[in-house]
XYZ file of C-alpha atoms in Angstrom:
529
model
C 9.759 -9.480 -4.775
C 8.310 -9.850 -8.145
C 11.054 -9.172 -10.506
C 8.695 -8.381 -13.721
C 7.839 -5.390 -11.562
C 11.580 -4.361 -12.046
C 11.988 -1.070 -14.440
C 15.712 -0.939 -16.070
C 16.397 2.666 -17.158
C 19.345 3.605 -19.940
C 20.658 6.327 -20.774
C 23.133 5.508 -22.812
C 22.844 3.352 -26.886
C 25.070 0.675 -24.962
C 23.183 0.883 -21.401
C 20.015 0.798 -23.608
C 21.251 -2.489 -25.094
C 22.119 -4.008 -21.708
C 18.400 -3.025 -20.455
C 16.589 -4.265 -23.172
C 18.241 -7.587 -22.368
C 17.537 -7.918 -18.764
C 14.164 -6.975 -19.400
C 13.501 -8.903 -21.831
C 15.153 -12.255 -19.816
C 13.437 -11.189 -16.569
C 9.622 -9.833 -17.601
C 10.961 -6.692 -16.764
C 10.457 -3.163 -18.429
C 13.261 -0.587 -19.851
C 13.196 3.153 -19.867
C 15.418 4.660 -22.367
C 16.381 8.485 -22.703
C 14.685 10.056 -25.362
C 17.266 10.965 -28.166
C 20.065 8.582 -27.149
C 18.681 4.691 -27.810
C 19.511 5.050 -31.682
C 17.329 2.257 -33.361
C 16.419 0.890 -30.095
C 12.750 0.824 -28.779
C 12.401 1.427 -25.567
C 9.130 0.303 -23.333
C 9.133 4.215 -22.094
C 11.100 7.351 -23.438
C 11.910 10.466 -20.717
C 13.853 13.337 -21.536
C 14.914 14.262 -17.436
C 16.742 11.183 -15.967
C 16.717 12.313 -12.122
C 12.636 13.636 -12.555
C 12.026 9.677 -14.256
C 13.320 7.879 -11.377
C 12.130 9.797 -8.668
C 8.669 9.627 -10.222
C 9.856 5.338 -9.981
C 11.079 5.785 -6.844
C 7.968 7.422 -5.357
C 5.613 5.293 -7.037
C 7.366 2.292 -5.092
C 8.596 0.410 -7.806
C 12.089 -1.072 -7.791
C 14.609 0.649 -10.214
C 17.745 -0.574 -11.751
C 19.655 1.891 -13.403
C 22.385 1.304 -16.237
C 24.212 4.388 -15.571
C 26.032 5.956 -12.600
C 25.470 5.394 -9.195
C 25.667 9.192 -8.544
C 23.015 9.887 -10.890
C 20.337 7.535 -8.943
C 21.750 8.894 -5.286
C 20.575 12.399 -6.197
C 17.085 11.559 -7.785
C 16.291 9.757 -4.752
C 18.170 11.624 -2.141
C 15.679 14.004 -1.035
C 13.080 11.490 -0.374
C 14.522 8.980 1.390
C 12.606 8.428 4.867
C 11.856 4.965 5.971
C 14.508 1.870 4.835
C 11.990 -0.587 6.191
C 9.804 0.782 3.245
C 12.241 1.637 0.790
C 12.063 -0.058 -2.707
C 15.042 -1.710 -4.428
C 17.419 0.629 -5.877
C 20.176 -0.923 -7.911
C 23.059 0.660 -10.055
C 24.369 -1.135 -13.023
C 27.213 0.104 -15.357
C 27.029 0.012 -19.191
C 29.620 -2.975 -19.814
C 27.323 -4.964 -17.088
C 30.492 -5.792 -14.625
C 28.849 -3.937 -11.446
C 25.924 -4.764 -10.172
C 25.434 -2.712 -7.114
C 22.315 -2.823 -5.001
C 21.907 0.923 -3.274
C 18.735 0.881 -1.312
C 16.604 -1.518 -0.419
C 18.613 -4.374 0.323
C 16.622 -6.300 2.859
C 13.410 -5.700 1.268
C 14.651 -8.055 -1.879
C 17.572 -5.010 -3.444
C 20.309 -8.097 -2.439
C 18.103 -11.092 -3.757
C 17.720 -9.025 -7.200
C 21.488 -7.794 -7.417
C 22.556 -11.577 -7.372
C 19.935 -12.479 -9.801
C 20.945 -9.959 -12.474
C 24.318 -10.399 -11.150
C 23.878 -14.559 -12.643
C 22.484 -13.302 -15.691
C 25.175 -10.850 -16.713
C 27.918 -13.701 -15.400
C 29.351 -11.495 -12.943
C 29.408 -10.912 -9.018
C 27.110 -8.563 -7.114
C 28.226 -5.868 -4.873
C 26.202 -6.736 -1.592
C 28.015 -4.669 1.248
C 25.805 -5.436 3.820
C 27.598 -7.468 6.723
C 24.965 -10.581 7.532
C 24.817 -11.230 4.017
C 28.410 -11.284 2.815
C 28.944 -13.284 5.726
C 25.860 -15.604 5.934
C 24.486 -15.324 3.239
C 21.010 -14.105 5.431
C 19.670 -10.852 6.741
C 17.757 -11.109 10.468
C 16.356 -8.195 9.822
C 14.389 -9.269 6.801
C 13.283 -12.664 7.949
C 11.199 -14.766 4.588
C 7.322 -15.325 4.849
C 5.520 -16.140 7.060
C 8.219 -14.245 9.684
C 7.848 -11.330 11.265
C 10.760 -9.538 13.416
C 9.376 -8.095 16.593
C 12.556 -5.870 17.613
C 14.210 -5.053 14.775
C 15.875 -2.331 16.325
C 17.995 -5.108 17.693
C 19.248 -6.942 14.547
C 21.877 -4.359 14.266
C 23.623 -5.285 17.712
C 22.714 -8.876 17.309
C 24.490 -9.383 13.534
C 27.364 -7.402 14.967
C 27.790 -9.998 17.664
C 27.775 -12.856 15.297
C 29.812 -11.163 12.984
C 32.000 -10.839 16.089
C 32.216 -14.534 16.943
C 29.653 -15.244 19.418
C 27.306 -18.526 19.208
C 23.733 -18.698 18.605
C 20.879 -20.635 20.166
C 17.797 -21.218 18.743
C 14.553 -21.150 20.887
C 11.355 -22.522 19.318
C 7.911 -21.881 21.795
C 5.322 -22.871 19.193
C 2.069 -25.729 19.205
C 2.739 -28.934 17.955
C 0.562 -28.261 14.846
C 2.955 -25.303 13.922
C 5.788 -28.254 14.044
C 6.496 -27.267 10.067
C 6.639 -23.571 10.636
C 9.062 -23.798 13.103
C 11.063 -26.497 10.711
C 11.302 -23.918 7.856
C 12.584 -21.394 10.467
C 14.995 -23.249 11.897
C 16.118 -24.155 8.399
C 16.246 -20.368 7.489
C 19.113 -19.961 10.617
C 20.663 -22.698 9.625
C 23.918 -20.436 7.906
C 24.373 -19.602 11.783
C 25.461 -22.782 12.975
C 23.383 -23.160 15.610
C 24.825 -24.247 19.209
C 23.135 -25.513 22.682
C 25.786 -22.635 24.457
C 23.628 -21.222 27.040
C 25.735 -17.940 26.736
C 24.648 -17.704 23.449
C 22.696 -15.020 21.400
C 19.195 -16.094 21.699
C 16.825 -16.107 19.119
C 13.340 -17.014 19.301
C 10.083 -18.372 17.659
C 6.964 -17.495 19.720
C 3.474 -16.759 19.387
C 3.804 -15.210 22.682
C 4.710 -10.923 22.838
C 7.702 -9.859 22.633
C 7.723 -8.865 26.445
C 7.164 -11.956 27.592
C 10.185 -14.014 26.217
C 13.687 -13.548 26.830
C 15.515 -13.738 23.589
C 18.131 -11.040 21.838
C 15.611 -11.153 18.813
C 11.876 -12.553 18.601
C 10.225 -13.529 15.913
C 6.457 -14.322 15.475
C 5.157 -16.910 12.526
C 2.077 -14.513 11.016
C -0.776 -17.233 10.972
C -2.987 -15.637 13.386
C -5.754 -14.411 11.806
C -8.278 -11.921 13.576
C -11.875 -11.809 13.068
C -13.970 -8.126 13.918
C -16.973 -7.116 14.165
C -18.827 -4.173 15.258
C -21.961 -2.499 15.376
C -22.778 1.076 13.190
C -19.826 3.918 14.763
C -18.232 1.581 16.631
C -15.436 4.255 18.658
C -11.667 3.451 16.822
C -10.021 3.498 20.286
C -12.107 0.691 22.055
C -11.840 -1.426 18.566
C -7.994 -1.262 19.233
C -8.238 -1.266 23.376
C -10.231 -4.699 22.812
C -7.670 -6.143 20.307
C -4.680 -5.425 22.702
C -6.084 -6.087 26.204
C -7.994 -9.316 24.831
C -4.335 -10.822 22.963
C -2.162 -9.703 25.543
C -4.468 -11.906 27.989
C -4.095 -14.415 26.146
C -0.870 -14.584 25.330
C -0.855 -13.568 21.854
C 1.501 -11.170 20.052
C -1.054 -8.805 17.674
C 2.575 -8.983 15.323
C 1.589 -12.461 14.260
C -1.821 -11.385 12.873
C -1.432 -12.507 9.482
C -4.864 -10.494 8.086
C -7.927 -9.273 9.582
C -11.373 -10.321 8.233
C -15.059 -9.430 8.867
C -18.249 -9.313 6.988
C -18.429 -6.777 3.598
C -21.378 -5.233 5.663
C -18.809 -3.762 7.343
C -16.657 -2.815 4.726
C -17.008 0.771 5.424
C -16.755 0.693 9.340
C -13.845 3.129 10.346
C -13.121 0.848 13.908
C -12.503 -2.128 11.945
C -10.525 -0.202 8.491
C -8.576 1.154 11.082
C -7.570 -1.944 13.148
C -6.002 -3.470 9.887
C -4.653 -0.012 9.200
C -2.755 -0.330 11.949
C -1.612 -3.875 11.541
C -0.596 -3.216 7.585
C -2.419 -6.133 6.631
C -5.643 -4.576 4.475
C -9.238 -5.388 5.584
C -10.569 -8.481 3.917
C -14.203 -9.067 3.563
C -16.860 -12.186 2.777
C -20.160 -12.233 2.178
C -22.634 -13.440 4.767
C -23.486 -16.716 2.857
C -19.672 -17.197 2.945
C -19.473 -16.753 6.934
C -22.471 -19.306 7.521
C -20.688 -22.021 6.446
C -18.360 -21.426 9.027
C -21.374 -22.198 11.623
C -21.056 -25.613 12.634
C -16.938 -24.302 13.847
C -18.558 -21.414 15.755
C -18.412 -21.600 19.548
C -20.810 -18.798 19.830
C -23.431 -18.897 16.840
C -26.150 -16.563 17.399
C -29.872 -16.258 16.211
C -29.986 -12.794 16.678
C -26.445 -12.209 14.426
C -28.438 -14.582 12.271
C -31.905 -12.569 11.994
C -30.172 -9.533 11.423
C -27.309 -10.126 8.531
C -27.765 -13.877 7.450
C -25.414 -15.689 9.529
C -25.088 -17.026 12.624
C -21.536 -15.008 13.761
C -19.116 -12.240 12.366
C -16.155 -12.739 14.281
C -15.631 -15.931 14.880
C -16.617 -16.970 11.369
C -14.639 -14.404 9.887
C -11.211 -15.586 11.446
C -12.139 -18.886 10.658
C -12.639 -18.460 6.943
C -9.706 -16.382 7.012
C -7.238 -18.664 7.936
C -9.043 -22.101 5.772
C -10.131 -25.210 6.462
C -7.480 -26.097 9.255
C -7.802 -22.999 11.463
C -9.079 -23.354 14.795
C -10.072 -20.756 17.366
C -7.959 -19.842 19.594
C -9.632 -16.993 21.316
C -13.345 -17.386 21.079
C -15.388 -13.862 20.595
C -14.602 -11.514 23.000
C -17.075 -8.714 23.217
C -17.704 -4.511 24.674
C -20.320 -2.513 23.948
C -19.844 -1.939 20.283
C -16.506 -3.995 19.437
C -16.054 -7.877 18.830
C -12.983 -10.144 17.853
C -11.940 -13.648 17.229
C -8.846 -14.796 16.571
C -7.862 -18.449 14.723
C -4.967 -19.845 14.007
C -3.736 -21.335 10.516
C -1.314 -23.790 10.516
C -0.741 -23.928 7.247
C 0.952 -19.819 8.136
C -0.221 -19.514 4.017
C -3.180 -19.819 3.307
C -4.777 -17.083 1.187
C -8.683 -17.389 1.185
C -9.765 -17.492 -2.730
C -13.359 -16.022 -1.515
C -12.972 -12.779 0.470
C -11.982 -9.314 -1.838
C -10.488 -6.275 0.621
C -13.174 -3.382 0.314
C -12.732 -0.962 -2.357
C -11.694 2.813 -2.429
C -12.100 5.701 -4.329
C -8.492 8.015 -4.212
C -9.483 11.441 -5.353
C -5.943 12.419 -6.476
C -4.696 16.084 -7.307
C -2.019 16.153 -9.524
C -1.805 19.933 -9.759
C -0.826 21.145 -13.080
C 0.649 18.400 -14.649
C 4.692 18.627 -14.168
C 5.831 15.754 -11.838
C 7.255 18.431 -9.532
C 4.395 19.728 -8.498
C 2.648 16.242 -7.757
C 3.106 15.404 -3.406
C 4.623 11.789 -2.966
C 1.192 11.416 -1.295
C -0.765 11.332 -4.690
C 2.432 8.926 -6.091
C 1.586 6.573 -3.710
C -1.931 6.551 -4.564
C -1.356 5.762 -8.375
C 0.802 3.122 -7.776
C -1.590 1.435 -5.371
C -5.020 1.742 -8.186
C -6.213 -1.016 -9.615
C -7.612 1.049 -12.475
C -6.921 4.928 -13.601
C -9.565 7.181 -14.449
C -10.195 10.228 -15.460
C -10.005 12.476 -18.907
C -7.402 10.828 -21.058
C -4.761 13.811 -21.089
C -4.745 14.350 -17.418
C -3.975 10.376 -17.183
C -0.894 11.061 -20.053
C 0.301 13.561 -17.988
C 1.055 10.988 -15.293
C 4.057 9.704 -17.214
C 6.073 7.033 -15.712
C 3.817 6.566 -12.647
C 0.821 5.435 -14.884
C 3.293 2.679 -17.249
C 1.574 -0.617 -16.986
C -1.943 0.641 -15.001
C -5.255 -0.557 -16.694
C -7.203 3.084 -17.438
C -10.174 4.069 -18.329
C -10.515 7.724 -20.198
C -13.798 9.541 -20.155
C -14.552 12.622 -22.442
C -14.881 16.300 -21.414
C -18.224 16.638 -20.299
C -18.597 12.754 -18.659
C -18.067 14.093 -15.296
C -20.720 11.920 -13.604
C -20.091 9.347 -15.545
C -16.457 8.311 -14.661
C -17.284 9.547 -11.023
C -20.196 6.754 -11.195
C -17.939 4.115 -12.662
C -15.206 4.513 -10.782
C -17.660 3.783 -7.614
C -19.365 1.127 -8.686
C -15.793 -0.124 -9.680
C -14.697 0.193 -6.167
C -17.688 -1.567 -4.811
C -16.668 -4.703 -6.518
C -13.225 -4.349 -4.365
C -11.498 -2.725 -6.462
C -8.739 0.649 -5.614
C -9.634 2.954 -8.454
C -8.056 6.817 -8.186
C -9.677 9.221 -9.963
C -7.195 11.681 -11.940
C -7.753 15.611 -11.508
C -5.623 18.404 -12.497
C -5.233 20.691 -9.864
C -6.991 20.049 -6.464
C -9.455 17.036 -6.751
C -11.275 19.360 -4.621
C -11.515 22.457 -6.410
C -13.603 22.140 -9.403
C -12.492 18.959 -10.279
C -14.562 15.400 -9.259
C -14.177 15.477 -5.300
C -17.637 17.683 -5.026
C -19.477 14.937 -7.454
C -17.947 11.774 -5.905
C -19.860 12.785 -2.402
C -22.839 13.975 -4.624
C -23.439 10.617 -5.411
C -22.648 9.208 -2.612
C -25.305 11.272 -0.807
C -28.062 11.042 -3.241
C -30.400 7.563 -2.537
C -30.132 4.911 -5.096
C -33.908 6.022 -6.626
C -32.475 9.586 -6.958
C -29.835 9.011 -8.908
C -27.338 7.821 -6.596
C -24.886 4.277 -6.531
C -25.499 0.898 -5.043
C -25.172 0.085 -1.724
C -22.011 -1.677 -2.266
C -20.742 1.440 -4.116
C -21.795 3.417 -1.342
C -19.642 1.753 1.388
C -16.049 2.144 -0.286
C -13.640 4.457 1.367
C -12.730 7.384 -0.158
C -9.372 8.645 0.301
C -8.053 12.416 -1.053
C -4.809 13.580 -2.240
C -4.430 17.253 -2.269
C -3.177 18.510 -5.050
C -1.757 22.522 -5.799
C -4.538 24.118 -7.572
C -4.090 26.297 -10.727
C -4.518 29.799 -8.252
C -1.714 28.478 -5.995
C 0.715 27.677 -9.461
C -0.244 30.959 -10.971
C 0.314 33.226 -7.591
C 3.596 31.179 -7.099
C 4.827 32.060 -10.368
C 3.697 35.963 -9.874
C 4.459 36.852 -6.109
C 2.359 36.492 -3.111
C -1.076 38.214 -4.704
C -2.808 35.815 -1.967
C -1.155 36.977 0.674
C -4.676 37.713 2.370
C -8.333 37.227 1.607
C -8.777 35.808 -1.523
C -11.830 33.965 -3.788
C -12.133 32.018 -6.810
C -14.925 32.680 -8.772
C -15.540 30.579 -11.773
C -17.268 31.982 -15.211
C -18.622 29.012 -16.845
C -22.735 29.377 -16.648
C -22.878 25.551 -17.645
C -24.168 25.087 -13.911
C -24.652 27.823 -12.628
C -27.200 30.666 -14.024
C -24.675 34.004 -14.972
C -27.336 36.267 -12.868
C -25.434 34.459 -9.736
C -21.769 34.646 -11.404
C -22.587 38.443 -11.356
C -23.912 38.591 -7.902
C -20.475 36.882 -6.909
C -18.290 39.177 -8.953
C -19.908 42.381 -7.302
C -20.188 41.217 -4.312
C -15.947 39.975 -3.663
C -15.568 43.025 -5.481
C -16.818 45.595 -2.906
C -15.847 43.287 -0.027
C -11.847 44.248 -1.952
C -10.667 40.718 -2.455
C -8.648 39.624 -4.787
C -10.259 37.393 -7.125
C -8.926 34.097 -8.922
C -11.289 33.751 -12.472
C -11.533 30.048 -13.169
C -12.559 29.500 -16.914
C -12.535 32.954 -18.400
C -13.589 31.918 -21.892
């Protein structure tokens, strides 16, 4: 975990103190309550403590507060869901002498709580077992691990806790001979034994089901190469991937990324595949893939002809795992669906020349109190690269926005940060576009597709521009707040029926107003000015 992405929030002068100085020694950023810091300057003010780190909290960054434990326990309470995706949550009091790590702990909560615990010259309060006793978690194995029955690690700790031995088993090639060093070396707290009644734990390439071990664990430097022609169906993408690895003996858990041309940035098949293996999609250009010919053990004219090099798959896994990788499953094809897959031994190597394809998040914020925002559209703002949208809508954000690059656009620029935020995303970028209410509903959902539709000569965006996802937030919409606050007035057919003739001629607005008013619904006037 990056620990300048750690936000310290006071609310008290002293706590305030005590934050400034961990942020300050660790990159960090500090939060104070508005009213309380004295002559302190805080990175961010808030005047609600429990809405400022929920709004942290939900935006997935780790939070350390300098106050009560209680206080962080009920602004996070009611959205806790997933611990494997939990951020750090740590409580710290005001005199620094507690450093207690609440949430989190596995996914780097423990590794931060002893770090700040060094700084303030004091010891952290880690309470879970593996790690007060050896000083490891199996449940949260380092890079380039990967767990593939964590459901187990619970039973398993327990039994070492309990006294039992431990045997390592290592099923790896020769060229992973390092991987399976710094493994090993990982374990190494557990005393390893050659008892053949031992807890078994085990380094494979190989699935899960097909090694007998208490725990498995796969080194992620696989790295799968797809390709597929226009439509390709979702469910024989992902039919191909597992029948073809299972064959083969590989565990789709040690993919480490999957890669294909940015022609086929946009296709669903493939966004999905690495959707479902939570590595991203990562993309090169065609000139990038031909260099990768003379590795290929397919190469094809017609692949050639058609997109400018001579494979997608194969080439793609290769240049995703670097200079070393070798093919370990040539191309496999079906009608519409190809894959490669290479392995790197280096298990680390991040290619320098492929981007992930861009997206568009058309985010809702409703009417501008945190409240009202879903976790949903959180998520999304945390995850852009850029924020843009009309400057106050963007302020509104709070919290959630601290630290984002932005770009405001004037009333009346519409098209214009619709058409910038595209072309931003077709450079790779994530870009969310900020709307009050319902992106949706009068706001810059309706445009974004407008120009997506329209051909470049017409007005429209590039073709890069033109294959980045675009992902929606809903948001609650101004006629949803205002019947909330009023009683159930929608409680049947309703419209909304907006009065501004800057688009459309008033002759129609009047046609619309007669016409919901004789067919008795009850109407929802959007900008009545």
């Amino acid at each position: 975990m990056d620990i300048k992405a750690v936000h310290f929030v006071a609310l008290t002068e002293e706590g305030g103190r005590l934050a400034s100085r961990l942020a300050a020694g660790t990159g960090g950023v500090w939060h104070g309550m508005d009213g309380r810091m004295g002559a302190l300057t805080p990175d961010l003010t808030f005047t609600s403590a429990v809405d400022h780190i929920r709004d942290l909290y939900l935006s997935g960054k780790p939070v350390v507060g300098i106050c009560a434990a209680g206080i962080l326990i009920r602004a996070v309470a009611g959205h806790l869901h997933d611990k494997w995706v939990e951020p750090p949550v740590l409580s710290i009091s005001d005199d620094g002498k507690v450093v207690v790590p609440l949430l989190g702990g596995h996914h780097g909560g423990n590794d931060l709580a002893t770090r700040l615990a060094a700084i303030l010259e004091t010891e952290p309060a880690i309470t879970t077992a593996g790690d007060r006793r050896f000083g490891l978690a199996l449940d949260a194995p380092p890079p380039p691990f990967a767990l593939a029955n964590p459901e187990q690690a619970k039973k398993v700790m327990a039994a070492l806790i309990g006294g039992k031995d431990v045997q390592l088993h290592v099923d790896l090639p020769d060229d992973l001979s390092a991987v399976a060093a710094a493994w090993q070396d990982w374990l190494s707290p557990l005393s390893p034994t050659e008892n053949a009644a031992a807890i078994t734990l085990a380094l494979t390439l190989k699935p899960a089901d097909q090694i007998d071990a208490d725990l498995v664990y796969h080194p992620r430097c696989l790295t799968l190469g797809l390709g597929a022609s226009r439509d390709c169906p979702s469910d024989e993408m992902a039919d191909l991937i597992a029948s073809t690895c299972h064959q083969h003996g590989y565990a789709e858990a040690a993919v480490k990324g999957v890669y294909s041309v940015d022609l086929k940035a946009d296709e669903q098949a493939i966004l999905d595949a690495a959707s479902a293996r939570g590595t991203g999609l990562q993309v090169f250009t065609p000139e990038r893939l031909e260099a990768e010919t003379p590795r290929l053990a397919h190469p094809s004219e017609v692949v050639f002809a058609e997109i400018g090099c001579h494979g997608v798959a194969e080439a793609a896994a290769l240049a995703g795992g670097g200079s070393l990788a070798r093919l370990v499953i040539p191309k496999v094809k079906t009608d519409h669906a190809t894959m490669a897959l290479a392995l790197d031994p280096s298990a680390d190597f991040t290619p320098q020349d492929s981007r992930h394809p861009g997206r568009v998040m058309l985010v809702g914020i409703g009417p501008g109190q945190s409240q009202w925002r879903t976790p949903e559209a959180t998520a999304m703002i945390a995850s852009a690269d850029e924020l843009v949208g009309y400057g106050f809508y963007i302020d509104l954000l709070g919290p959630v926005a601290a630290g984002k690059p932005r770009r405001d656009f004037a009333l009346g620029e519409e098209e214009a940060r619709c058409r910038y935020a595209l072309e931003e995303a077709g450079k790779g970028r994530d870009v969310a576009i900020i709307c009050s209410g319902d992106a949706g509903i009068y706001a810059m959902g309706a445009l974004v597709f407008e120009l997506l539709g329209r051909d470049q000569d017409q007005g429209g965006v590039s073709d890069a521009a033109r294959r980045v996802a675009v992902d929606t937030a809903p948001g609650i919409s101004a006629l949803q707040g205002a019947a909330a606050r009023t009683g159930a007035i929608l409680g049947h057919d309703f419209c909304t029926i907006s009065l501004s003739d800057l688009l459309t001629p008033w002759e129609q607005i009047e046609k619309r107003i007669e016409a919901a008013g004789q067919g008795d619904f009850v109407i929802a006037f959007y900008n009545p000015v």
